[in-house]
């Protein structure tokens, strides 16, 4: 008992320190998880494997808590599965190779003498399924670690009830190592388990559950095994059913696990961790109570019914369609295969990256189009201004032409009284020649009471063909003589304005 507490404490401290130290080398070696929206280092699982193996080996080596032949074989097989997962993190191995390697390792540790050949074969398949399900739970921050800690404590309690001290100490060390790892894996995660840690934890938990139930009734054993790993089993069943119904390969990855579906329902990353942790605790509690015979096996049936209802409800959450694109993004559909879109081959993160990459050229084309539209608008404004100016010039010329025609159409020019000579009348039918109009400069400033019409220069007309006949220019009629009423009103206005200026200083 005391060694178990000491082993758990040492595992927690060592896992916390070693996980922080392995983050830097993982970044330098580019060992990152690219299934997420941002790259996360993957050597956190290596720290969990090293710490759990070291603490369990130290207890067995010191003779304080011997592991035994079966538990020692389970630990070695788990370390081998962890090494296979590390190779998958480095070289990106396919999931089928991981499942095959896990099944081979499980076939080497199942106690066939206590379970029998057929139940042993079923146990091998179940261990491979749970191990792969734990790897799927590592897609989200904190989920795999939380479920692993709760499950390890539950199976450790069952092992302690069966007086398997070595197995209980190993599970307590695993739970403490996962707890230390969770300090760096909570959202937003600074490091992840990767295939190395998730496969190692899932394999040890599934194998320990098989060891604790070996020798019991098969029906009750199945119920307890399901209850102890309810979350992982439900996730595996959910993923397999959804991919089968969607026509996708069963071993193709995608955003279709429990955390992804809970996020689609509107939960935050922390909320998804809390929900799955609570579900794992309820399942483990039922499993421990059924294993210790405190409750009947029907409680496991109620748990199975609840899990089936949850799986049926989450199957209705759509997770395979491409994400919604922003306004202005490229709306071209990716090339599809018989099992889904091409973007789903590598997960949700790759699909988002490709969507953003497709949106950039489209955004540049829109910006170029807006630039051309702006240039075209400026050109139209310039052309309209030129047309408007030309129209105004043309209207001004027409007005001047009409004014000159009005002046010329006033008839023969009258000479003022007292002129030196008389202007002879032109022969009938002969047109009036064009007059030459000249102005005299002003001779002085405007005096108070004097109208502006009196200061205007006198105008006279010199007919081109009659100037030499009369000997003196003939005076043209002034504007005052033509418009006497208008000039009188203007003179009155000038007088009033002059008197106001004098009064106001």
Coordinates of C-alpha atoms in Angstrom, one line a residue:
X1 CA 0.0 0.0 0.0
X2 CA 2.7 2.4 1.0
X3 CA 4.8 1.5 -2.0
X4 CA 1.8 2.1 -4.3
X5 CA 1.4 5.6 -2.9
X6 CA 5.2 6.2 -3.3
X7 CA 5.2 4.8 -6.8
X8 CA 2.2 7.0 -7.8
X9 CA 3.9 10.1 -6.4
X10 CA 7.2 9.4 -8.2
X11 CA 5.4 8.7 -11.4
X12 CA 3.5 11.9 -11.3
X13 CA 6.6 14.1 -10.7
X14 CA 8.8 12.2 -13.2
X15 CA 6.1 12.4 -15.9
X16 CA 5.6 16.1 -15.4
X17 CA 9.3 16.8 -15.6
X18 CA 10.1 14.5 -18.5
X19 CA 7.2 15.6 -20.6
X20 CA 8.3 19.2 -20.3
X21 CA 11.9 18.2 -21.3
X22 CA 10.8 16.2 -24.4
X23 CA 8.8 19.0 -25.9
X24 CA 11.8 20.8 -27.2
X25 CA 13.4 17.8 -29.0
X26 CA 10.0 16.9 -30.5
X27 CA 9.7 20.4 -32.1
X28 CA 13.3 20.3 -33.4
X29 CA 12.7 16.9 -34.9
X30 CA 9.3 18.0 -36.4
X31 CA 7.5 15.2 -34.5
X32 CA 4.2 16.9 -34.4
X33 CA 0.5 15.9 -34.7
X34 CA -0.8 17.3 -38.0
X35 CA -4.4 16.0 -37.5
X36 CA -5.2 19.1 -35.4
X37 CA -5.7 22.7 -36.5
X38 CA -2.2 23.5 -35.2
X39 CA 0.9 21.3 -34.9
X40 CA 1.4 19.8 -31.4
X41 CA 4.6 17.8 -30.4
X42 CA 4.1 14.1 -30.0
X43 CA 6.7 12.8 -27.5
X44 CA 4.5 13.1 -24.5
X45 CA 3.6 9.4 -24.9
X46 CA 7.3 8.5 -24.7
X47 CA 7.5 10.1 -21.3
X48 CA 4.5 8.1 -20.1
X49 CA 6.0 4.9 -21.3
X50 CA 9.4 5.5 -19.8
X51 CA 8.1 6.6 -16.4
X52 CA 5.5 3.7 -16.1
X53 CA 8.1 1.1 -17.1
X54 CA 10.8 2.5 -14.8
X55 CA 8.6 2.6 -11.7
X56 CA 7.1 -0.8 -12.3
X57 CA 10.6 -2.3 -13.0
X58 CA 12.0 -0.6 -9.9
X59 CA 9.4 -2.2 -7.7
X60 CA 9.9 -5.6 -9.2
X61 CA 13.7 -5.3 -9.1
X62 CA 13.7 -4.2 -5.4
X63 CA 11.4 -7.1 -4.5
X64 CA 8.9 -4.9 -2.8
X65 CA 6.0 -5.6 -5.2
X66 CA 6.9 -8.3 -7.7
X67 CA 5.0 -8.1 -11.0
X68 CA 4.7 -11.8 -11.7
X69 CA 5.2 -13.6 -15.0
X70 CA 1.9 -12.5 -16.6
X71 CA 2.1 -8.8 -15.6
X72 CA 5.7 -8.7 -16.6
X73 CA 4.8 -10.1 -20.0
X74 CA 2.0 -7.6 -20.3
X75 CA 4.4 -4.7 -19.5
X76 CA 6.9 -5.9 -22.1
X77 CA 4.2 -6.3 -24.8
X78 CA 2.9 -2.8 -23.9
X79 CA 6.4 -1.3 -24.3
X80 CA 6.7 -3.1 -27.7
X81 CA 3.3 -1.6 -28.8
X82 CA 4.6 1.8 -27.6
X83 CA 7.7 1.4 -29.7
X84 CA 5.5 0.6 -32.7
X85 CA 3.5 3.7 -32.0
X86 CA 6.7 5.8 -31.9
X87 CA 7.6 4.4 -35.3
X88 CA 4.2 5.5 -36.5
X89 CA 4.7 9.0 -35.2
X90 CA 8.1 9.2 -37.0
X91 CA 7.3 7.5 -40.3
X92 CA 3.5 7.9 -40.5
X93 CA 2.6 4.3 -40.6
X94 CA -0.9 3.3 -41.7
X95 CA -3.5 2.3 -39.1
X96 CA -3.7 -1.2 -40.4
X97 CA -0.2 -1.9 -39.4
X98 CA -0.8 -0.6 -35.9
X99 CA -3.9 -2.8 -35.5
X100 CA -2.0 -5.8 -36.8
X101 CA 0.9 -5.2 -34.4
X102 CA -1.4 -4.7 -31.5
X103 CA -3.3 -7.9 -32.2
X104 CA 0.0 -9.9 -32.4
X105 CA 1.1 -8.4 -29.0
X106 CA -2.3 -9.1 -27.5
X107 CA -2.2 -12.7 -28.7
X108 CA 1.1 -13.1 -26.8
X109 CA -0.2 -12.0 -23.4
X110 CA -3.8 -13.3 -23.2
X111 CA -4.0 -16.1 -20.5
X112 CA -5.6 -18.8 -22.6
X113 CA -5.4 -21.3 -19.8
X114 CA -7.9 -19.3 -17.7
X115 CA -10.1 -17.9 -20.4
X116 CA -10.1 -20.8 -23.0
X117 CA -9.3 -20.7 -26.7
X118 CA -12.5 -19.0 -28.0
X119 CA -12.8 -16.4 -25.3
X120 CA -9.1 -15.8 -25.6
X121 CA -9.4 -15.1 -29.3
X122 CA -12.3 -12.7 -28.6
X123 CA -10.2 -11.0 -26.0
X124 CA -7.4 -10.5 -28.5
X125 CA -9.9 -8.7 -30.9
X126 CA -11.3 -6.7 -28.0
X127 CA -7.9 -5.6 -26.9
X128 CA -7.0 -4.4 -30.4
X129 CA -10.3 -2.5 -30.7
X130 CA -9.9 -0.7 -27.3
X131 CA -6.2 0.1 -28.1
X132 CA -7.2 1.7 -31.5
X133 CA -10.0 3.6 -29.7
X134 CA -7.6 5.1 -27.3
X135 CA -5.5 6.4 -30.2
X136 CA -8.7 8.0 -31.6
X137 CA -9.4 9.7 -28.3
X138 CA -6.0 11.5 -28.6
X139 CA -7.4 13.7 -31.4
X140 CA -8.6 16.2 -28.8
X141 CA -6.8 18.0 -26.0
X142 CA -7.0 16.3 -22.7
X143 CA -9.5 13.6 -23.6
X144 CA -7.3 10.5 -23.8
X145 CA -5.4 11.4 -20.6
X146 CA -8.5 12.1 -18.6
X147 CA -10.3 8.8 -19.7
X148 CA -7.0 6.9 -19.2
X149 CA -6.6 8.2 -15.6
X150 CA -10.2 7.3 -14.6
X151 CA -10.0 3.9 -16.3
X152 CA -6.7 3.0 -14.8
X153 CA -7.9 3.8 -11.2
X154 CA -11.0 1.7 -11.8
X155 CA -9.1 -1.4 -13.2
X156 CA -6.6 -0.9 -10.4
X157 CA -9.4 -1.2 -7.8
X158 CA -10.6 -4.4 -9.5
X159 CA -7.0 -5.8 -9.4
X160 CA -6.6 -4.9 -5.8
X161 CA -9.9 -6.7 -5.0
X162 CA -8.4 -9.8 -6.7
X163 CA -5.2 -9.4 -4.7
X164 CA -3.1 -8.7 -7.8
X165 CA -0.7 -6.3 -6.1
X166 CA 1.8 -6.1 -9.0
X167 CA -0.9 -5.3 -11.5
X168 CA -2.5 -2.7 -9.2
X169 CA 0.9 -0.9 -8.6
X170 CA 1.6 -0.8 -12.4
X171 CA -1.9 0.7 -13.0
X172 CA -1.4 3.3 -10.3
X173 CA 1.9 4.2 -11.8
X174 CA 0.3 4.5 -15.2
X175 CA -2.6 6.7 -13.8
X176 CA -0.1 9.0 -12.0
X177 CA 2.1 9.3 -15.2
X178 CA -1.0 10.2 -17.2
X179 CA -2.0 12.8 -14.6
X180 CA 1.4 14.4 -14.8
X181 CA 1.2 14.4 -18.6
X182 CA -2.2 16.1 -18.4
X183 CA -0.6 19.2 -16.9
X184 CA 0.9 19.9 -20.3
X185 CA -2.0 18.4 -22.4
X186 CA -5.0 20.5 -21.2
X187 CA -6.4 22.9 -23.7
X188 CA -4.6 24.5 -25.5
X189 CA -2.3 21.5 -25.5
X190 CA 1.5 22.0 -25.5
X191 CA 2.2 18.3 -26.2
X192 CA 0.2 15.2 -27.1
X193 CA 0.5 11.5 -26.4
X194 CA 0.8 10.5 -30.0
X195 CA 0.5 6.9 -31.2
X196 CA 3.3 5.9 -28.8
X197 CA 1.5 6.9 -25.5
X198 CA -2.1 6.3 -26.6
X199 CA -1.4 2.7 -27.9
X200 CA 0.7 1.9 -24.8
X201 CA -2.0 3.2 -22.4
X202 CA -4.9 1.5 -24.3
X203 CA -3.0 -1.8 -24.5
X204 CA -2.1 -1.9 -20.8
X205 CA -5.6 -1.0 -19.7
X206 CA -7.3 -3.5 -22.0
X207 CA -4.8 -6.3 -21.0
X208 CA -5.2 -5.5 -17.3
X209 CA -9.0 -5.7 -17.6
X210 CA -8.7 -9.1 -19.2
X211 CA -6.3 -10.3 -16.5
X212 CA -8.6 -9.2 -13.7
X213 CA -11.6 -11.0 -15.3
X214 CA -9.8 -14.2 -16.2
X215 CA -11.4 -17.2 -14.5
X216 CA -14.8 -15.6 -14.0
X217 CA -18.1 -16.3 -15.8
X218 CA -18.0 -15.2 -19.5
X219 CA -21.3 -13.3 -19.4
X220 CA -20.4 -11.2 -16.3
X221 CA -16.9 -10.8 -17.7
X222 CA -18.1 -9.2 -20.9
X223 CA -20.3 -6.8 -18.9
X224 CA -17.5 -5.8 -16.6
X225 CA -15.0 -5.4 -19.5
X226 CA -17.5 -3.2 -21.3
X227 CA -18.3 -1.1 -18.3
X228 CA -14.6 -0.5 -17.4
X229 CA -13.9 0.8 -20.9
X230 CA -17.3 2.2 -21.8
X231 CA -16.1 5.4 -23.4
X232 CA -13.4 3.8 -25.6
X233 CA -15.7 1.0 -26.6
X234 CA -18.5 3.4 -27.5
X235 CA -16.1 5.5 -29.5
X236 CA -14.9 2.5 -31.5
X237 CA -18.5 1.3 -32.2
X238 CA -19.6 4.8 -33.2
X239 CA -16.7 5.3 -35.6
X240 CA -17.1 1.9 -37.2
X241 CA -20.9 2.3 -37.7
X242 CA -20.7 5.8 -39.1
X243 CA -17.9 4.9 -41.5
X244 CA -19.8 1.8 -42.6
X245 CA -23.1 3.8 -43.2
X246 CA -21.2 6.5 -45.1
X247 CA -19.4 4.0 -47.3
X248 CA -16.0 4.9 -46.1
X249 CA -13.1 2.4 -45.4
X250 CA -13.1 1.4 -41.7
X251 CA -9.5 2.2 -41.1
X252 CA -9.5 5.6 -42.8
X253 CA -9.1 8.4 -40.3
X254 CA -11.4 11.4 -40.0
X255 CA -13.1 13.8 -37.6
X256 CA -15.7 11.4 -36.6
X257 CA -14.8 10.5 -33.0
X258 CA -16.6 11.4 -29.8
X259 CA -14.8 14.6 -29.1
X260 CA -15.4 15.8 -32.7
X261 CA -19.1 15.2 -32.5
X262 CA -19.4 16.9 -29.2
X263 CA -17.7 19.9 -30.6
X264 CA -20.1 19.9 -33.5
X265 CA -22.9 20.1 -31.0
X266 CA -21.5 23.3 -29.6
X267 CA -19.4 22.1 -26.6
X268 CA -16.1 23.8 -25.9
X269 CA -12.9 21.7 -25.7
X270 CA -13.0 21.8 -21.9
X271 CA -16.7 20.9 -21.9
X272 CA -16.0 17.8 -24.1
X273 CA -13.3 16.7 -21.6
X274 CA -15.7 17.1 -18.7
X275 CA -18.5 15.2 -20.4
X276 CA -16.3 12.3 -21.5
X277 CA -14.6 12.1 -18.1
X278 CA -17.9 12.0 -16.3
X279 CA -19.1 9.2 -18.7
X280 CA -15.9 7.3 -18.1
X281 CA -16.3 7.6 -14.3
X282 CA -19.9 6.3 -14.4
X283 CA -18.9 3.3 -16.5
X284 CA -15.9 2.5 -14.2
X285 CA -18.1 2.8 -11.1
X286 CA -20.6 0.4 -12.5
X287 CA -17.8 -2.0 -13.6
X288 CA -16.2 -2.0 -10.1
X289 CA -19.5 -2.5 -8.4
X290 CA -20.4 -5.4 -10.7
X291 CA -16.9 -6.9 -10.3
X292 CA -17.0 -6.8 -6.5
X293 CA -20.7 -8.1 -6.6
X294 CA -22.1 -5.2 -4.8
X295 CA -24.7 -4.8 -7.5
X296 CA -26.2 -7.2 -10.0
X297 CA -25.1 -7.6 -13.6
X298 CA -28.3 -5.9 -14.8
X299 CA -26.6 -2.5 -14.0
X300 CA -24.2 -3.2 -16.8
X301 CA -27.2 -3.7 -19.1
X302 CA -28.6 -0.3 -18.2
X303 CA -25.2 1.1 -18.9
X304 CA -25.1 -0.6 -22.3
X305 CA -28.5 0.7 -23.1
X306 CA -27.5 4.2 -22.3
X307 CA -24.4 3.9 -24.3
X308 CA -26.4 2.6 -27.3
X309 CA -28.8 5.5 -27.1
X310 CA -25.9 7.9 -27.0
X311 CA -24.3 6.3 -30.0
X312 CA -27.5 6.4 -31.9
X313 CA -28.0 10.1 -31.1
X314 CA -24.4 11.0 -32.1
X315 CA -24.7 9.1 -35.4
X316 CA -27.1 11.9 -36.5
X317 CA -24.4 14.5 -36.2
X318 CA -23.0 15.1 -39.6
X319 CA -19.2 15.1 -39.6
X320 CA -18.2 14.1 -43.2
X321 CA -19.3 17.1 -45.2
X322 CA -16.6 19.8 -45.9
X323 CA -16.6 22.8 -43.6
X324 CA -18.5 26.0 -44.6
X325 CA -16.4 28.4 -46.6
X326 CA -16.2 32.1 -45.9
X327 CA -17.8 34.6 -48.1
X328 CA -15.6 35.2 -51.2
X329 CA -13.8 31.8 -50.8
X330 CA -13.4 29.5 -53.7
X331 CA -16.6 27.4 -54.0
X332 CA -15.2 24.8 -56.3
X333 CA -15.9 21.3 -55.0
X334 CA -12.9 19.1 -54.4
X335 CA -12.4 16.0 -56.4
X336 CA -14.3 13.1 -54.9
X337 CA -13.7 9.4 -54.5
X338 CA -16.3 6.7 -54.0
X339 CA -15.9 7.1 -50.3
X340 CA -15.9 10.8 -49.8
X341 CA -14.0 13.9 -50.7
X342 CA -10.3 14.0 -51.3
X343 CA -9.9 16.5 -48.4
X344 CA -11.0 13.9 -45.9
X345 CA -8.2 11.6 -46.6
X346 CA -5.9 13.2 -44.1
X347 CA -8.5 14.7 -41.6
X348 CA -10.2 17.9 -40.8
X349 CA -7.0 20.0 -40.4
X350 CA -5.7 19.2 -43.9
X351 CA -9.2 20.1 -45.4
X352 CA -9.1 23.5 -43.7
X353 CA -5.6 24.2 -44.9
X354 CA -6.6 23.3 -48.5
X355 CA -9.7 25.5 -48.2
X356 CA -7.6 28.5 -47.1
X357 CA -5.0 27.8 -49.9
X358 CA -7.8 27.8 -52.5
X359 CA -9.3 31.0 -51.1
X360 CA -6.1 33.0 -51.5
X361 CA -6.0 33.1 -55.3
X362 CA -9.7 33.8 -55.3
X363 CA -9.2 36.7 -52.9
X364 CA -6.3 38.0 -55.1
X365 CA -8.6 37.9 -58.2
X366 CA -11.3 39.7 -56.3
X367 CA -8.8 42.4 -55.2
X368 CA -7.6 42.7 -58.8
X369 CA -11.2 43.0 -60.1
X370 CA -11.9 45.7 -57.4
X371 CA -8.8 47.6 -58.6
X372 CA -9.9 47.5 -62.2
X373 CA -13.4 48.6 -61.2
X374 CA -11.9 51.5 -59.3
X375 CA -9.8 52.6 -62.3
X376 CA -12.8 52.2 -64.6
X377 CA -14.9 54.4 -62.2
X378 CA -12.2 57.1 -62.2
X379 CA -12.0 57.0 -66.0
X380 CA -15.8 57.4 -66.3
X381 CA -15.8 60.3 -64.0
X382 CA -13.0 62.0 -66.0
X383 CA -14.8 61.4 -69.3
X384 CA -18.1 62.7 -67.9
X385 CA -16.3 65.9 -66.7
X386 CA -14.8 66.4 -70.1
X387 CA -18.1 66.0 -71.8
X388 CA -19.8 68.3 -69.3
X389 CA -17.1 71.0 -69.9
X390 CA -17.4 70.7 -73.7
X391 CA -21.2 71.0 -73.4
X392 CA -20.9 74.1 -71.2
X393 CA -18.4 75.7 -73.7
X394 CA -20.8 74.9 -76.6
X395 CA -23.8 76.4 -74.7
X396 CA -21.7 79.5 -73.9
X397 CA -20.8 79.9 -77.6
X398 CA -24.4 79.5 -78.6
X399 CA -25.5 82.1 -76.1
X400 CA -22.8 84.6 -77.3
X401 CA -23.8 84.0 -80.9
X402 CA -27.5 84.6 -80.0
X403 CA -26.6 87.8 -78.2
X404 CA -24.5 89.1 -81.1
X405 CA -27.3 88.2 -83.5
X406 CA -29.8 90.1 -81.3
X407 CA -27.5 93.2 -81.4
X408 CA -27.1 93.0 -85.2
X409 CA -30.8 92.4 -85.7
X410 CA -31.9 95.7 -84.1
X411 CA -31.9 97.4 -87.6
X412 CA -30.0 100.3 -88.9
X413 CA -27.8 102.1 -86.5
X414 CA -29.2 105.4 -85.3
X415 CA -26.8 108.4 -85.0
X416 CA -27.3 110.6 -82.0
X417 CA -28.7 114.1 -82.4
X418 CA -26.2 116.9 -83.1
X419 CA -23.9 114.8 -85.2
X420 CA -21.7 116.5 -87.8
X421 CA -23.1 114.5 -90.7
X422 CA -26.1 112.4 -91.6
X423 CA -25.7 108.7 -92.2
X424 CA -27.2 108.0 -95.7
X425 CA -29.7 105.2 -95.8
X426 CA -28.7 102.0 -97.5
X427 CA -30.4 101.0 -100.7
X428 CA -33.5 98.8 -100.2
X429 CA -32.6 95.1 -100.2
X430 CA -28.9 95.6 -99.3
X431 CA -27.8 94.0 -96.0
X432 CA -26.4 96.0 -93.2
X433 CA -22.6 95.6 -93.0
X434 CA -21.0 94.2 -89.8
X435 CA -20.2 96.9 -87.4
X436 CA -16.9 97.4 -85.6
X437 CA -17.5 98.0 -81.9
X438 CA -14.9 99.7 -79.8
X439 CA -14.8 100.8 -76.2
X440 CA -13.5 103.9 -74.7
X441 CA -11.5 103.6 -71.4
X442 CA -13.1 104.8 -68.3
X443 CA -12.4 108.4 -67.3
X444 CA -12.6 108.5 -63.6
X445 CA -14.0 106.7 -60.5
X446 CA -17.7 106.4 -59.7
X447 CA -19.1 109.3 -57.6
X448 CA -21.9 109.0 -55.0
X449 CA -25.3 109.0 -56.6
X450 CA -23.8 108.1 -60.0
X451 CA -25.2 105.0 -61.7
X452 CA -23.1 102.3 -63.2
X453 CA -24.7 102.8 -66.6
X454 CA -23.3 106.3 -66.6
X455 CA -19.8 105.0 -66.1
X456 CA -20.0 102.4 -68.8
X457 CA -17.9 103.2 -71.9
X458 CA -19.7 104.7 -74.8
X459 CA -20.2 102.4 -77.7
X460 CA -20.4 103.6 -81.3
X461 CA -20.6 101.8 -84.6
X462 CA -18.5 102.4 -87.6
X463 CA -20.1 100.9 -90.6
X464 CA -17.3 99.5 -92.7
X465 CA -18.7 100.9 -96.0
X466 CA -19.9 104.4 -94.6
X467 CA -17.0 105.7 -92.5
X468 CA -15.4 107.6 -95.3
X469 CA -18.7 109.1 -96.6
X470 CA -19.8 110.9 -93.5
X471 CA -16.4 111.8 -92.2
X472 CA -17.4 111.1 -88.5
X473 CA -18.5 107.9 -86.7
X474 CA -22.1 107.4 -86.1
X475 CA -23.1 107.0 -82.4
X476 CA -24.8 103.7 -81.6
X477 CA -27.8 103.7 -79.3
X478 CA -26.8 103.0 -75.6
X479 CA -28.4 100.3 -73.4
X480 CA -30.1 103.0 -71.4
X481 CA -31.9 104.3 -74.5
X482 CA -33.0 100.8 -75.4
X483 CA -34.0 99.6 -71.9
X484 CA -35.0 102.9 -70.1
X485 CA -37.1 101.2 -67.3
X486 CA -34.4 98.7 -66.3
X487 CA -31.7 101.3 -66.2
X488 CA -33.9 103.6 -64.1
X489 CA -34.4 100.8 -61.5
X490 CA -30.7 100.0 -61.5
X491 CA -29.9 103.7 -60.9
X492 CA -32.3 103.8 -57.9
X493 CA -30.7 100.7 -56.4
X494 CA -27.2 102.2 -56.8
X495 CA -28.4 105.4 -55.0
X496 CA -29.9 103.5 -52.1
X497 CA -26.7 101.3 -51.7
X498 CA -24.5 104.5 -51.9
X499 CA -26.6 106.2 -49.1
X500 CA -26.4 103.1 -47.0
X501 CA -22.6 103.0 -47.4
X502 CA -22.3 106.6 -46.4
X503 CA -24.6 106.0 -43.3
X504 CA -22.7 102.9 -42.1
X505 CA -19.3 104.5 -42.5

